[in-house]
Amino acid sequence: MKAATKSSDALPAAHDRVYRGLRTRIMHGEIAPGEPLTLRGIGKEFDVSMTPAREAVRRLVAEGALFLSSSGRVSTPELSNERIEELAALRALIEVELASRALPRAHIALIERLQTIDAGIAERIAQRDATGYIRANLEFHRTLYLRAQAPAMLAMAETVWLQLGPTMRALYGKLRRTEPPRFHRLIVAALKAGDEPGLRLAVRSDVTQGLRLLAS
Amino acid sequence: MKAATKSSDALPAAHDRVYRGLRTRIMHGEIAPGEPLTLRGIGKEFDVSMTPAREAVRRLVAEGALFLSSSGRVSTPELSNERIEELAALRALIEVELASRALPRAHIALIERLQTIDAGIAERIAQRDATGYIRANLEFHRTLYLRAQAPAMLAMAETVWLQLGPTMRALYGKLRRTEPPRFHRLIVAALKAGDEPGLRLAVRSDVTQGLRLLAS
DNA sequence: CCCCGCGATTTGTGATCACACATACGCCAT
DNA sequence: ATGGCGTATGTGTGATCACAAATCGCGGGG
């Protein structure tokens, strides 16, 4: 039971592998809100001991992706309506700024890529693929924001996504969407036209649309 | 060498004690940018083993307060001008929103407390007390933002402060301030008058003032 | 039938250890 | 004197262990 030491493996550090694995699962909404996790369970799943599992969990807790009860138990957080409203407001603030900074650098190739991703989103919706929908939606936004050349801001936006992850999945179940996101069209149109005020409005609308129903 | 087990101590968990200790030192600018840290050194300083030290460091790295080199060495980060500009923009976005949300709840008692803190800031400046100045300045902002009743936003703002901590200390040395922060007066005045646009402008100015010189 | 309490099990915490790697120091050959 | 190399030291990583506390389940009493 010495877990392959390091031998000739590549170099994806153990605790980082666990972190990334949990992170994407949370961000994509593959874990239900309130679901409890155990360090030994995580370690077993990723074939590591408790130590790297603990580090990964600690990091996710620091990012707000996991909730740490007073007794040290970890679970994915159940967000209150107030917190959801705050996080939506943060998304609006940060992502509008990111989109605005990306606008001058948005070439036609980027816009075409966004349209391709958007088509994929429509497919996921048609197939009722919640996780795929969330993943594609985040890819749409991240692709745009990468052009902003603002890594610190992007990291902060992703932190917010992470916190909303489990809830977004639950939200997806509530609203029975059959249509593709209409605000994405507006975003693409504003990018093409170089219309900054229109872009800001479209991003703000897209980011806050779904979360309004949840708070009602 | 069994480190006092738990005996009759209260219950401030070990790794959390280390985390808080390092966090405030970083946020207050008591550690120079680029300064290297070792897990064993931290453990010795707080009288714990490497395990809690590692967890605290991991958490601070996750928050951007510490930099982790490719070989695993940790140090406080040396920020590029681009990153400083981003962080200043984030401060402006988030803190303007926080101030705006705090405005309707800003009673006279709060305003008086802000003025008291501001007087303390003037003292620190007169005494050339860099750390004291930073701490008092952050207290001024936090006191105001607490009224916004937006814990997630406040946490995000504090994360940005944390990332700027070591740099703010260096910044303090560059600009030889002798006058108390003039924008704080404007903030207080806007709060008294219930002037939201004025408040937003004053906060934005206060937050971005010092960092403009640094980027030049 | 429900509620309380006690014990077994689960779970997080922190210390310690073995190991791999990086760095730094010092010694020897040129 | 200087440059290169091998060793010693320091550092992070991850596994394992001992311990305390929390949680769960079961049984008895009301």
PDB file of C-alpha atoms in Angstrom, chain A residues 22-204:
ATOM      1  CA  LEU A  22     -13.558  17.698  -7.615  1.00  0.00           C
ATOM      2  CA  ARG A  23     -13.533  21.223  -9.007  1.00  0.00           C
ATOM      3  CA  THR A  24     -14.873  20.372 -12.417  1.00  0.00           C
ATOM      4  CA  ARG A  25     -17.467  18.049 -10.952  1.00  0.00           C
ATOM      5  CA  ILE A  26     -18.679  20.834  -8.691  1.00  0.00           C
ATOM      6  CA  MET A  27     -18.568  23.535 -11.349  1.00  0.00           C
ATOM      7  CA  HIS A  28     -20.483  21.392 -13.794  1.00  0.00           C
ATOM      8  CA  GLY A  29     -23.154  20.722 -11.228  1.00  0.00           C
ATOM      9  CA  GLU A  30     -22.520  16.999 -10.938  1.00  0.00           C
ATOM     10  CA  ILE A  31     -22.873  17.118  -7.172  1.00  0.00           C
ATOM     11  CA  ALA A  32     -26.175  17.958  -5.543  1.00  0.00           C
ATOM     12  CA  PRO A  33     -26.322  20.826  -3.028  1.00  0.00           C
ATOM     13  CA  GLY A  34     -25.904  19.610   0.522  1.00  0.00           C
ATOM     14  CA  GLU A  35     -24.267  16.353  -0.462  1.00  0.00           C
ATOM     15  CA  PRO A  36     -21.786  15.292   2.208  1.00  0.00           C
ATOM     16  CA  LEU A  37     -18.224  14.243   1.393  1.00  0.00           C
ATOM     17  CA  THR A  38     -15.647  12.399   3.464  1.00  0.00           C
ATOM     18  CA  LEU A  39     -11.903  12.690   3.211  1.00  0.00           C
ATOM     19  CA  ARG A  40     -11.448   8.940   3.257  1.00  0.00           C
ATOM     20  CA  GLY A  41     -14.068   8.555   0.567  1.00  0.00           C
ATOM     21  CA  ILE A  42     -12.434  11.116  -1.679  1.00  0.00           C
ATOM     22  CA  GLY A  43      -9.054   9.551  -1.092  1.00  0.00           C
ATOM     23  CA  LYS A  44     -10.383   6.142  -2.024  1.00  0.00           C
ATOM     24  CA  GLU A  45     -12.031   7.493  -5.169  1.00  0.00           C
ATOM     25  CA  PHE A  46      -8.830   9.094  -6.413  1.00  0.00           C
ATOM     26  CA  ASP A  47      -6.597   6.383  -5.008  1.00  0.00           C
ATOM     27  CA  VAL A  48      -4.701   8.625  -2.652  1.00  0.00           C
ATOM     28  CA  SER A  49      -4.435   8.921   1.111  1.00  0.00           C
ATOM     29  CA  MET A  50      -6.264  11.405   3.249  1.00  0.00           C
ATOM     30  CA  THR A  51      -3.511  14.004   3.050  1.00  0.00           C
ATOM     31  CA  PRO A  52      -3.929  15.128  -0.564  1.00  0.00           C
ATOM     32  CA  ALA A  53      -7.675  14.756  -0.235  1.00  0.00           C
ATOM     33  CA  ARG A  54      -7.626  17.114   2.694  1.00  0.00           C
ATOM     34  CA  GLU A  55      -5.553  19.682   0.830  1.00  0.00           C
ATOM     35  CA  ALA A  56      -7.864  19.607  -2.157  1.00  0.00           C
ATOM     36  CA  VAL A  57     -10.907  19.984   0.063  1.00  0.00           C
ATOM     37  CA  ARG A  58      -9.312  22.825   1.992  1.00  0.00           C
ATOM     38  CA  ARG A  59      -8.595  24.646  -1.202  1.00  0.00           C
ATOM     39  CA  LEU A  60     -12.122  24.213  -2.473  1.00  0.00           C
ATOM     40  CA  VAL A  61     -13.483  25.395   0.852  1.00  0.00           C
ATOM     41  CA  ALA A  62     -11.288  28.474   0.582  1.00  0.00           C
ATOM     42  CA  GLU A  63     -12.800  29.150  -2.840  1.00  0.00           C
ATOM     43  CA  GLY A  64     -16.311  28.747  -1.512  1.00  0.00           C
ATOM     44  CA  ALA A  65     -16.953  25.640  -3.589  1.00  0.00           C
ATOM     45  CA  LEU A  66     -17.446  23.482  -0.524  1.00  0.00           C
ATOM     46  CA  PHE A  67     -18.968  24.146   2.856  1.00  0.00           C
ATOM     47  CA  LEU A  68     -17.170  23.218   6.046  1.00  0.00           C
ATOM     48  CA  SER A  69     -19.446  22.628   9.001  1.00  0.00           C
ATOM     49  CA  SER A  70     -18.362  23.641  12.464  1.00  0.00           C
ATOM     50  CA  SER A  71     -17.462  20.053  13.229  1.00  0.00           C
ATOM     51  CA  GLY A  72     -15.241  19.832  10.188  1.00  0.00           C
ATOM     52  CA  ARG A  73     -17.644  17.940   7.978  1.00  0.00           C
ATOM     53  CA  VAL A  74     -17.538  18.984   4.373  1.00  0.00           C
ATOM     54  CA  SER A  75     -20.440  19.170   1.998  1.00  0.00           C
ATOM     55  CA  THR A  76     -21.368  21.065  -1.102  1.00  0.00           C
ATOM     56  CA  PRO A  77     -23.109  24.239   0.034  1.00  0.00           C
ATOM     57  CA  GLU A  78     -26.843  24.926  -0.006  1.00  0.00           C
ATOM     58  CA  LEU A  79     -27.071  28.555  -0.981  1.00  0.00           C
ATOM     59  CA  SER A  80     -29.592  30.921   0.517  1.00  0.00           C
ATOM     60  CA  ASN A  81     -31.507  33.214  -1.781  1.00  0.00           C
ATOM     61  CA  GLU A  82     -29.585  36.176  -0.424  1.00  0.00           C
ATOM     62  CA  ARG A  83     -26.283  34.554  -1.271  1.00  0.00           C
ATOM     63  CA  ILE A  84     -27.478  33.623  -4.731  1.00  0.00           C
ATOM     64  CA  GLU A  85     -28.471  37.218  -5.337  1.00  0.00           C
ATOM     65  CA  GLU A  86     -25.052  38.397  -4.220  1.00  0.00           C
ATOM     66  CA  LEU A  87     -23.248  35.947  -6.427  1.00  0.00           C
ATOM     67  CA  ALA A  88     -25.386  36.877  -9.393  1.00  0.00           C
ATOM     68  CA  ALA A  89     -24.578  40.530  -8.776  1.00  0.00           C
ATOM     69  CA  LEU A  90     -20.881  39.674  -8.624  1.00  0.00           C
ATOM     70  CA  ARG A  91     -21.143  37.781 -11.897  1.00  0.00           C
ATOM     71  CA  ALA A  92     -22.796  40.802 -13.451  1.00  0.00           C
ATOM     72  CA  LEU A  93     -20.144  43.201 -12.197  1.00  0.00           C
ATOM     73  CA  ILE A  94     -17.115  41.140 -13.112  1.00  0.00           C
ATOM     74  CA  GLU A  95     -18.296  39.547 -16.329  1.00  0.00           C
ATOM     75  CA  VAL A  96     -19.591  42.778 -17.792  1.00  0.00           C
ATOM     76  CA  GLU A  97     -16.162  44.252 -17.215  1.00  0.00           C
ATOM     77  CA  LEU A  98     -14.461  41.208 -18.729  1.00  0.00           C
ATOM     78  CA  ALA A  99     -16.682  41.316 -21.795  1.00  0.00           C
ATOM     79  CA  SER A 100     -16.036  45.004 -22.180  1.00  0.00           C
ATOM     80  CA  ARG A 101     -12.296  44.438 -22.079  1.00  0.00           C
ATOM     81  CA  ALA A 102     -12.560  41.569 -24.544  1.00  0.00           C
ATOM     82  CA  LEU A 103     -14.555  43.592 -27.047  1.00  0.00           C
ATOM     83  CA  PRO A 104     -11.660  45.462 -28.721  1.00  0.00           C
ATOM     84  CA  ARG A 105      -9.809  42.177 -29.216  1.00  0.00           C
ATOM     85  CA  ALA A 106     -12.738  40.134 -30.458  1.00  0.00           C
ATOM     86  CA  HIS A 107     -11.751  39.062 -33.965  1.00  0.00           C
ATOM     87  CA  ILE A 108     -14.077  37.316 -36.328  1.00  0.00           C
ATOM     88  CA  ALA A 109     -12.501  33.944 -35.539  1.00  0.00           C
ATOM     89  CA  LEU A 110     -13.470  34.319 -31.904  1.00  0.00           C
ATOM     90  CA  ILE A 111     -17.023  35.249 -32.775  1.00  0.00           C
ATOM     91  CA  GLU A 112     -17.351  32.211 -35.009  1.00  0.00           C
ATOM     92  CA  ARG A 113     -16.063  30.004 -32.230  1.00  0.00           C
ATOM     93  CA  LEU A 114     -18.646  31.466 -29.883  1.00  0.00           C
ATOM     94  CA  GLN A 115     -21.371  30.681 -32.380  1.00  0.00           C
ATOM     95  CA  THR A 116     -20.149  27.106 -32.668  1.00  0.00           C
ATOM     96  CA  ILE A 117     -20.225  26.700 -28.903  1.00  0.00           C
ATOM     97  CA  ASP A 118     -23.676  28.247 -28.829  1.00  0.00           C
ATOM     98  CA  ALA A 119     -24.922  25.704 -31.332  1.00  0.00           C
ATOM     99  CA  GLY A 120     -23.581  23.012 -29.015  1.00  0.00           C
ATOM    100  CA  ILE A 121     -25.516  24.549 -26.156  1.00  0.00           C
ATOM    101  CA  ALA A 122     -28.724  24.307 -28.139  1.00  0.00           C
ATOM    102  CA  GLU A 123     -28.044  20.603 -28.692  1.00  0.00           C
ATOM    103  CA  ARG A 124     -27.490  19.974 -24.998  1.00  0.00           C
ATOM    104  CA  ILE A 125     -30.735  21.668 -24.194  1.00  0.00           C
ATOM    105  CA  ALA A 126     -32.586  19.575 -26.735  1.00  0.00           C
ATOM    106  CA  GLN A 127     -31.067  16.459 -25.204  1.00  0.00           C
ATOM    107  CA  ARG A 128     -31.936  17.513 -21.654  1.00  0.00           C
ATOM    108  CA  ASP A 129     -28.234  17.149 -20.807  1.00  0.00           C
ATOM    109  CA  ALA A 130     -27.947  19.343 -17.721  1.00  0.00           C
ATOM    110  CA  THR A 131     -24.254  18.833 -17.054  1.00  0.00           C
ATOM    111  CA  GLY A 132     -23.364  19.220 -20.712  1.00  0.00           C
ATOM    112  CA  TYR A 133     -25.421  22.379 -20.889  1.00  0.00           C
ATOM    113  CA  ILE A 134     -23.672  23.931 -17.910  1.00  0.00           C
ATOM    114  CA  ARG A 135     -20.259  22.944 -19.205  1.00  0.00           C
ATOM    115  CA  ALA A 136     -20.924  24.368 -22.669  1.00  0.00           C
ATOM    116  CA  ASN A 137     -22.402  27.531 -21.243  1.00  0.00           C
ATOM    117  CA  LEU A 138     -19.324  28.132 -19.098  1.00  0.00           C
ATOM    118  CA  GLU A 139     -17.132  27.433 -22.099  1.00  0.00           C
ATOM    119  CA  PHE A 140     -18.992  30.115 -24.029  1.00  0.00           C
ATOM    120  CA  HIS A 141     -18.316  32.707 -21.360  1.00  0.00           C
ATOM    121  CA  ARG A 142     -14.756  31.638 -20.675  1.00  0.00           C
ATOM    122  CA  THR A 143     -13.880  31.718 -24.366  1.00  0.00           C
ATOM    123  CA  LEU A 144     -15.023  35.290 -24.572  1.00  0.00           C
ATOM    124  CA  TYR A 145     -13.398  36.420 -21.353  1.00  0.00           C
ATOM    125  CA  LEU A 146     -10.050  34.867 -22.177  1.00  0.00           C
ATOM    126  CA  ARG A 147      -9.711  37.611 -24.772  1.00  0.00           C
ATOM    127  CA  ALA A 148      -9.863  40.223 -22.041  1.00  0.00           C
ATOM    128  CA  GLN A 149      -6.295  39.319 -21.040  1.00  0.00           C
ATOM    129  CA  ALA A 150      -7.245  39.714 -17.396  1.00  0.00           C
ATOM    130  CA  PRO A 151      -6.303  36.515 -15.572  1.00  0.00           C
ATOM    131  CA  ALA A 152      -7.029  37.807 -12.084  1.00  0.00           C
ATOM    132  CA  MET A 153     -10.522  38.874 -13.049  1.00  0.00           C
ATOM    133  CA  LEU A 154     -11.177  35.637 -14.878  1.00  0.00           C
ATOM    134  CA  ALA A 155     -10.047  33.662 -11.866  1.00  0.00           C
ATOM    135  CA  MET A 156     -12.436  35.621  -9.690  1.00  0.00           C
ATOM    136  CA  ALA A 157     -15.299  35.002 -12.108  1.00  0.00           C
ATOM    137  CA  GLU A 158     -14.541  31.290 -12.105  1.00  0.00           C
ATOM    138  CA  THR A 159     -14.595  31.297  -8.333  1.00  0.00           C
ATOM    139  CA  VAL A 160     -18.122  32.652  -8.479  1.00  0.00           C
ATOM    140  CA  TRP A 161     -19.130  30.014 -11.018  1.00  0.00           C
ATOM    141  CA  LEU A 162     -17.725  27.421  -8.692  1.00  0.00           C
ATOM    142  CA  GLN A 163     -19.879  28.631  -5.839  1.00  0.00           C
ATOM    143  CA  LEU A 164     -22.965  28.586  -8.012  1.00  0.00           C
ATOM    144  CA  GLY A 165     -22.204  25.187  -9.539  1.00  0.00           C
ATOM    145  CA  PRO A 166     -24.337  22.887  -7.399  1.00  0.00           C
ATOM    146  CA  THR A 167     -27.166  25.396  -7.415  1.00  0.00           C
ATOM    147  CA  MET A 168     -27.095  25.879 -11.172  1.00  0.00           C
ATOM    148  CA  ARG A 169     -27.776  22.214 -11.582  1.00  0.00           C
ATOM    149  CA  ALA A 170     -30.747  22.426  -9.277  1.00  0.00           C
ATOM    150  CA  LEU A 171     -31.882  25.533 -11.116  1.00  0.00           C
ATOM    151  CA  TYR A 172     -31.739  23.737 -14.433  1.00  0.00           C
ATOM    152  CA  GLY A 173     -34.283  21.258 -13.170  1.00  0.00           C
ATOM    153  CA  LYS A 174     -36.707  23.986 -12.130  1.00  0.00           C
ATOM    154  CA  LEU A 175     -36.927  25.914 -15.340  1.00  0.00           C
ATOM    155  CA  ARG A 176     -37.858  23.685 -18.206  1.00  0.00           C
ATOM    156  CA  ARG A 177     -35.898  25.306 -20.936  1.00  0.00           C
ATOM    157  CA  THR A 178     -36.477  24.228 -24.456  1.00  0.00           C
ATOM    158  CA  GLU A 179     -35.071  27.233 -26.263  1.00  0.00           C
ATOM    159  CA  PRO A 180     -31.422  28.121 -26.615  1.00  0.00           C
ATOM    160  CA  PRO A 181     -30.232  31.068 -24.561  1.00  0.00           C
ATOM    161  CA  ARG A 182     -31.462  34.135 -26.388  1.00  0.00           C
ATOM    162  CA  PHE A 183     -28.997  36.503 -24.739  1.00  0.00           C
ATOM    163  CA  HIS A 184     -26.086  34.674 -26.293  1.00  0.00           C
ATOM    164  CA  ARG A 185     -27.367  35.855 -29.659  1.00  0.00           C
ATOM    165  CA  LEU A 186     -27.392  39.394 -28.363  1.00  0.00           C
ATOM    166  CA  ILE A 187     -23.850  39.024 -27.069  1.00  0.00           C
ATOM    167  CA  VAL A 188     -22.615  37.780 -30.415  1.00  0.00           C
ATOM    168  CA  ALA A 189     -24.480  40.526 -32.251  1.00  0.00           C
ATOM    169  CA  ALA A 190     -23.020  43.222 -30.028  1.00  0.00           C
ATOM    170  CA  LEU A 191     -19.536  41.813 -30.534  1.00  0.00           C
ATOM    171  CA  LYS A 192     -19.980  41.911 -34.296  1.00  0.00           C
ATOM    172  CA  ALA A 193     -21.258  45.472 -34.176  1.00  0.00           C
ATOM    173  CA  GLY A 194     -18.611  46.636 -31.737  1.00  0.00           C
ATOM    174  CA  ASP A 195     -21.479  47.927 -29.620  1.00  0.00           C
ATOM    175  CA  GLU A 196     -20.117  48.217 -26.088  1.00  0.00           C
ATOM    176  CA  PRO A 197     -23.244  49.396 -24.260  1.00  0.00           C
ATOM    177  CA  GLY A 198     -25.236  46.666 -26.004  1.00  0.00           C
ATOM    178  CA  LEU A 199     -22.637  44.087 -25.014  1.00  0.00           C
ATOM    179  CA  ARG A 200     -22.685  45.142 -21.387  1.00  0.00           C
ATOM    180  CA  LEU A 201     -26.458  44.926 -21.283  1.00  0.00           C
ATOM    181  CA  ALA A 202     -26.533  41.561 -23.033  1.00  0.00           C
ATOM    182  CA  VAL A 203     -23.966  40.023 -20.684  1.00  0.00           C
ATOM    183  CA  ARG A 204     -25.689  41.425 -17.640  1.00  0.00           C
TER     184      ARG A 204
END
